[in-house]
Amino acid sequence: MGWFFGFKLHLIINDKGEILSFFLTKGNVDDRDAKTITNMTKDLFGKLFGDKGYISKALSDLLFGNGIQLITAVRRNMKSKALSNEEKLLLRKRSVIETVNDE
């Protein structure tokens, strides 16, 4: 269509479905926007799992400098990453975030 009217809700939750951080942006703001992600993750550390929309080398490097490892699925045209079994399992837990969105 070429246009989008509305907003996006960015959520960071833990494995229990508790909201750790959230941010509302205009619909035309890129998911990988450094300012948005930095504001959301300023008090976080550890591993952050995201969908394919958050794939970015620059964003990954920025978060890694702040003590956060960004783990995303790979696209079809990308080489697969070496992930532990735990990371693969947590990456497939998309239903948890959808449950939080439904509430």
PDB file of C-alpha atoms in Angstrom:
ATOM      1  CA  MET A   1       0.000   0.000   0.000  1.00  0.00           C
ATOM      2  CA  GLY A   2       2.838   2.390   0.739  1.00  0.00           C
ATOM      3  CA  TRP A   3       1.347   3.986   3.845  1.00  0.00           C
ATOM      4  CA  PHE A   4       0.464   3.109   7.406  1.00  0.00           C
ATOM      5  CA  PHE A   5      -1.662   5.032   9.881  1.00  0.00           C
ATOM      6  CA  GLY A   6      -1.461   4.225  13.556  1.00  0.00           C
ATOM      7  CA  PHE A   7       1.097   3.193  16.111  1.00  0.00           C
ATOM      8  CA  LYS A   8       3.282   0.270  17.128  1.00  0.00           C
ATOM      9  CA  LEU A   9       3.552  -1.219  20.586  1.00  0.00           C
ATOM     10  CA  HIS A  10       6.999  -2.598  21.408  1.00  0.00           C
ATOM     11  CA  LEU A  11       7.080  -4.921  24.424  1.00  0.00           C
ATOM     12  CA  ILE A  12       9.832  -6.603  26.387  1.00  0.00           C
ATOM     13  CA  ILE A  13       8.574  -9.378  28.647  1.00  0.00           C
ATOM     14  CA  ASN A  14      10.223 -12.052  30.750  1.00  0.00           C
ATOM     15  CA  ASP A  15       9.643 -15.796  30.420  1.00  0.00           C
ATOM     16  CA  LYS A  16       6.633 -15.590  32.772  1.00  0.00           C
ATOM     17  CA  GLY A  17       4.821 -13.006  30.639  1.00  0.00           C
ATOM     18  CA  GLU A  18       5.493 -10.053  32.942  1.00  0.00           C
ATOM     19  CA  ILE A  19       6.073  -6.764  31.130  1.00  0.00           C
ATOM     20  CA  LEU A  20       9.578  -5.421  31.755  1.00  0.00           C
ATOM     21  CA  SER A  21       9.462  -2.501  29.327  1.00  0.00           C
ATOM     22  CA  PHE A  22       7.220  -1.040  26.637  1.00  0.00           C
ATOM     23  CA  PHE A  23       7.345   1.779  24.122  1.00  0.00           C
ATOM     24  CA  LEU A  24       4.772   3.283  21.753  1.00  0.00           C
ATOM     25  CA  THR A  25       5.940   4.672  18.423  1.00  0.00           C
ATOM     26  CA  LYS A  26       4.310   6.049  15.311  1.00  0.00           C
ATOM     27  CA  GLY A  27       3.528   3.458  12.666  1.00  0.00           C
ATOM     28  CA  ASN A  28       6.250   4.708  10.338  1.00  0.00           C
ATOM     29  CA  VAL A  29       9.114   4.261  12.848  1.00  0.00           C
ATOM     30  CA  ASP A  30      11.479   1.393  12.043  1.00  0.00           C
ATOM     31  CA  ASP A  31      11.490  -1.517  14.513  1.00  0.00           C
ATOM     32  CA  ARG A  32      15.293  -1.336  14.633  1.00  0.00           C
ATOM     33  CA  ASP A  33      15.389   2.350  15.617  1.00  0.00           C
ATOM     34  CA  ALA A  34      18.359   2.728  17.989  1.00  0.00           C
ATOM     35  CA  LYS A  35      16.740   5.456  20.103  1.00  0.00           C
ATOM     36  CA  THR A  36      13.624   3.367  20.762  1.00  0.00           C
ATOM     37  CA  ILE A  37      15.528   0.202  21.614  1.00  0.00           C
ATOM     38  CA  THR A  38      18.009   2.067  23.817  1.00  0.00           C
ATOM     39  CA  ASN A  39      15.171   3.642  25.824  1.00  0.00           C
ATOM     40  CA  MET A  40      13.511   0.251  26.286  1.00  0.00           C
ATOM     41  CA  THR A  41      16.648  -1.628  27.341  1.00  0.00           C
ATOM     42  CA  LYS A  42      18.428   0.927  29.564  1.00  0.00           C
ATOM     43  CA  ASP A  43      17.827  -1.106  32.755  1.00  0.00           C
ATOM     44  CA  LEU A  44      18.120  -4.594  31.227  1.00  0.00           C
ATOM     45  CA  PHE A  45      20.927  -7.113  30.802  1.00  0.00           C
ATOM     46  CA  GLY A  46      21.252 -10.681  29.529  1.00  0.00           C
ATOM     47  CA  LYS A  47      19.602 -12.149  26.450  1.00  0.00           C
ATOM     48  CA  LEU A  48      16.920 -10.432  24.405  1.00  0.00           C
ATOM     49  CA  PHE A  49      14.904 -12.539  21.958  1.00  0.00           C
ATOM     50  CA  GLY A  50      13.181 -10.883  19.016  1.00  0.00           C
ATOM     51  CA  ASP A  51      11.527 -11.737  15.744  1.00  0.00           C
ATOM     52  CA  LYS A  52      13.016 -11.274  12.280  1.00  0.00           C
ATOM     53  CA  GLY A  53      11.993  -7.604  12.202  1.00  0.00           C
ATOM     54  CA  TYR A  54      14.765  -6.761  14.661  1.00  0.00           C
ATOM     55  CA  ILE A  55      17.652  -8.209  12.634  1.00  0.00           C
ATOM     56  CA  SER A  56      20.389  -5.584  12.422  1.00  0.00           C
ATOM     57  CA  LYS A  57      24.143  -5.834  12.873  1.00  0.00           C
ATOM     58  CA  ALA A  58      24.346  -2.253  14.142  1.00  0.00           C
ATOM     59  CA  LEU A  59      21.570  -2.823  16.695  1.00  0.00           C
ATOM     60  CA  SER A  60      23.132  -6.078  17.834  1.00  0.00           C
ATOM     61  CA  ASP A  61      26.496  -4.365  18.354  1.00  0.00           C
ATOM     62  CA  LEU A  62      24.865  -1.462  20.222  1.00  0.00           C
ATOM     63  CA  LEU A  63      23.036  -3.801  22.595  1.00  0.00           C
ATOM     64  CA  PHE A  64      26.090  -6.017  23.077  1.00  0.00           C
ATOM     65  CA  GLY A  65      28.023  -2.953  24.232  1.00  0.00           C
ATOM     66  CA  ASN A  66      25.325  -2.461  26.884  1.00  0.00           C
ATOM     67  CA  GLY A  67      25.489  -6.067  28.122  1.00  0.00           C
ATOM     68  CA  ILE A  68      22.573  -7.456  26.101  1.00  0.00           C
ATOM     69  CA  GLN A  69      22.821 -10.294  23.593  1.00  0.00           C
ATOM     70  CA  LEU A  70      20.203  -9.934  20.819  1.00  0.00           C
ATOM     71  CA  ILE A  71      18.994 -13.299  19.518  1.00  0.00           C
ATOM     72  CA  THR A  72      16.713 -13.433  16.479  1.00  0.00           C
ATOM     73  CA  ALA A  73      15.605 -16.044  13.999  1.00  0.00           C
ATOM     74  CA  VAL A  74      17.355 -15.961  10.624  1.00  0.00           C
ATOM     75  CA  ARG A  75      15.759 -15.181   7.295  1.00  0.00           C
ATOM     76  CA  ARG A  76      15.761 -17.706   4.462  1.00  0.00           C
ATOM     77  CA  ASN A  77      18.622 -15.992   2.629  1.00  0.00           C
ATOM     78  CA  MET A  78      20.871 -15.862   5.713  1.00  0.00           C
ATOM     79  CA  LYS A  79      23.335 -18.375   7.095  1.00  0.00           C
ATOM     80  CA  SER A  80      22.108 -20.156  10.205  1.00  0.00           C
ATOM     81  CA  LYS A  81      23.567 -19.175  13.570  1.00  0.00           C
ATOM     82  CA  ALA A  82      24.916 -21.575  16.160  1.00  0.00           C
ATOM     83  CA  LEU A  83      22.375 -21.437  18.993  1.00  0.00           C
ATOM     84  CA  SER A  84      22.146 -23.531  22.119  1.00  0.00           C
ATOM     85  CA  ASN A  85      19.105 -25.744  22.632  1.00  0.00           C
ATOM     86  CA  GLU A  86      17.821 -23.355  25.304  1.00  0.00           C
ATOM     87  CA  GLU A  87      18.088 -20.389  22.929  1.00  0.00           C
ATOM     88  CA  LYS A  88      16.260 -22.292  20.172  1.00  0.00           C
ATOM     89  CA  LEU A  89      13.473 -23.174  22.599  1.00  0.00           C
ATOM     90  CA  LEU A  90      13.095 -19.619  23.885  1.00  0.00           C
ATOM     91  CA  LEU A  91      13.113 -18.236  20.339  1.00  0.00           C
ATOM     92  CA  ARG A  92      10.058 -20.379  19.548  1.00  0.00           C
ATOM     93  CA  LYS A  93       8.100 -19.001  22.518  1.00  0.00           C
ATOM     94  CA  ARG A  94       6.298 -16.454  20.337  1.00  0.00           C
ATOM     95  CA  SER A  95       2.958 -17.509  21.846  1.00  0.00           C
ATOM     96  CA  VAL A  96       3.910 -15.919  25.190  1.00  0.00           C
ATOM     97  CA  ILE A  97       4.182 -12.433  23.688  1.00  0.00           C
ATOM     98  CA  GLU A  98       0.961 -12.943  21.720  1.00  0.00           C
ATOM     99  CA  THR A  99      -0.832 -13.895  24.957  1.00  0.00           C
ATOM    100  CA  VAL A 100       0.371 -10.676  26.584  1.00  0.00           C
ATOM    101  CA  ASN A 101      -0.789  -8.679  23.536  1.00  0.00           C
ATOM    102  CA  ASP A 102      -4.248 -10.293  23.718  1.00  0.00           C
ATOM    103  CA  GLU A 103      -4.717  -9.128  27.295  1.00  0.00           C
TER     104      GLU A 103
END
